[in-house]
Amino acid sequence: MEHKKPEVKFSAGGISAAVWLNVGQTNEGKPTEFRTISLQRAYKDKKDQWQHTASFRLNDLPKAALVLTKAYEYLT
């Protein structure tokens, strides 16, 4: 199975926002493109393996705001 890659990714420390290009159809059945944004935090578990989560700590919020602002600026 082929893994889709994000159109662009913004990172600050372990926090990242990815912009994904999606293809769909309008109500009239015409093809259309739209973008979605995913936000995640990377961390190492007890076995020193990288993991990802959509849960954030208080200190993660400024970095989350930064990468979301960069994604917003990219999209607009």
mmCIF file of C-alpha atoms in Angstrom:
data_model
loop_
_atom_site.group_PDB
_atom_site.id
_atom_site.type_symbol
_atom_site.label_atom_id
_atom_site.label_comp_id
_atom_site.label_asym_id
_atom_site.label_seq_id
_atom_site.Cartn_x
_atom_site.Cartn_y
_atom_site.Cartn_z
ATOM 1 C CA MET A 1 0.000 0.000 0.000
ATOM 2 C CA GLU A 2 1.360 3.405 -0.997
ATOM 3 C CA HIS A 3 1.562 5.979 1.794
ATOM 4 C CA LYS A 4 0.375 9.432 0.871
ATOM 5 C CA LYS A 5 2.787 12.239 1.776
ATOM 6 C CA PRO A 6 1.695 15.672 2.984
ATOM 7 C CA GLU A 7 1.869 18.596 0.592
ATOM 8 C CA VAL A 8 3.881 20.516 3.191
ATOM 9 C CA LYS A 9 4.800 20.064 6.852
ATOM 10 C CA PHE A 10 5.654 22.665 9.496
ATOM 11 C CA SER A 11 7.495 21.684 12.688
ATOM 12 C CA ALA A 12 8.537 23.289 15.965
ATOM 13 C CA GLY A 13 10.277 20.888 18.299
ATOM 14 C CA GLY A 14 8.181 17.727 18.502
ATOM 15 C CA ILE A 15 5.010 19.450 17.273
ATOM 16 C CA SER A 16 4.088 19.355 13.600
ATOM 17 C CA ALA A 17 1.243 20.404 11.340
ATOM 18 C CA ALA A 18 0.879 18.732 7.953
ATOM 19 C CA VAL A 19 -1.191 20.036 5.040
ATOM 20 C CA TRP A 20 -2.812 17.293 2.972
ATOM 21 C CA LEU A 21 -4.162 17.665 -0.570
ATOM 22 C CA ASN A 22 -7.397 15.719 -1.045
ATOM 23 C CA VAL A 23 -9.488 15.027 -4.122
ATOM 24 C CA GLY A 24 -13.249 14.708 -3.937
ATOM 25 C CA GLN A 25 -16.445 15.495 -5.780
ATOM 26 C CA THR A 26 -18.892 18.362 -5.536
ATOM 27 C CA ASN A 27 -22.617 17.700 -5.062
ATOM 28 C CA GLU A 28 -22.863 17.936 -8.851
ATOM 29 C CA GLY A 29 -20.290 15.148 -9.258
ATOM 30 C CA LYS A 30 -17.480 17.394 -10.510
ATOM 31 C CA PRO A 31 -13.947 16.697 -9.265
ATOM 32 C CA THR A 32 -12.614 19.141 -6.691
ATOM 33 C CA GLU A 33 -9.568 19.557 -4.491
ATOM 34 C CA PHE A 34 -9.520 20.531 -0.839
ATOM 35 C CA ARG A 35 -6.913 20.596 1.894
ATOM 36 C CA THR A 36 -6.939 19.332 5.456
ATOM 37 C CA ILE A 37 -4.496 19.922 8.294
ATOM 38 C CA SER A 38 -3.316 17.368 10.848
ATOM 39 C CA LEU A 39 -1.576 18.307 14.093
ATOM 40 C CA GLN A 40 0.568 15.898 16.107
ATOM 41 C CA ARG A 41 3.215 15.605 18.811
ATOM 42 C CA ALA A 42 6.161 13.218 18.537
ATOM 43 C CA TYR A 43 7.683 11.649 21.641
ATOM 44 C CA LYS A 44 9.857 8.710 22.638
ATOM 45 C CA ASP A 45 8.279 5.930 24.671
ATOM 46 C CA LYS A 46 9.863 3.896 27.488
ATOM 47 C CA LYS A 47 11.545 1.650 24.884
ATOM 48 C CA ASP A 48 13.118 4.721 23.196
ATOM 49 C CA GLN A 49 10.861 4.306 20.142
ATOM 50 C CA TRP A 50 9.263 7.304 18.417
ATOM 51 C CA GLN A 51 5.492 7.567 18.828
ATOM 52 C CA HIS A 52 2.927 10.166 17.756
ATOM 53 C CA THR A 53 -0.153 11.513 19.465
ATOM 54 C CA ALA A 54 -2.837 14.131 19.030
ATOM 55 C CA SER A 55 -2.717 14.960 22.766
ATOM 56 C CA PHE A 56 -0.812 18.030 23.866
ATOM 57 C CA ARG A 57 0.637 19.354 27.092
ATOM 58 C CA LEU A 58 0.446 22.956 28.257
ATOM 59 C CA ASN A 59 4.010 23.690 27.083
ATOM 60 C CA ASP A 60 3.184 22.286 23.624
ATOM 61 C CA LEU A 61 0.503 24.883 22.938
ATOM 62 C CA PRO A 62 2.769 27.781 21.838
ATOM 63 C CA LYS A 63 4.499 25.459 19.342
ATOM 64 C CA ALA A 64 1.130 24.150 18.161
ATOM 65 C CA ALA A 65 -0.067 27.722 17.638
ATOM 66 C CA LEU A 66 3.105 28.495 15.662
ATOM 67 C CA VAL A 67 2.844 25.531 13.275
ATOM 68 C CA LEU A 68 -0.893 26.082 12.801
ATOM 69 C CA THR A 69 -0.231 29.748 11.991
ATOM 70 C CA LYS A 70 2.372 28.683 9.410
ATOM 71 C CA ALA A 71 -0.116 26.233 7.883
ATOM 72 C CA TYR A 72 -2.771 28.954 7.774
ATOM 73 C CA GLU A 73 -0.354 31.389 6.103
ATOM 74 C CA TYR A 74 0.576 28.718 3.543
ATOM 75 C CA LEU A 75 -3.086 28.077 2.729
ATOM 76 C CA THR A 76 -4.061 31.737 2.465
#
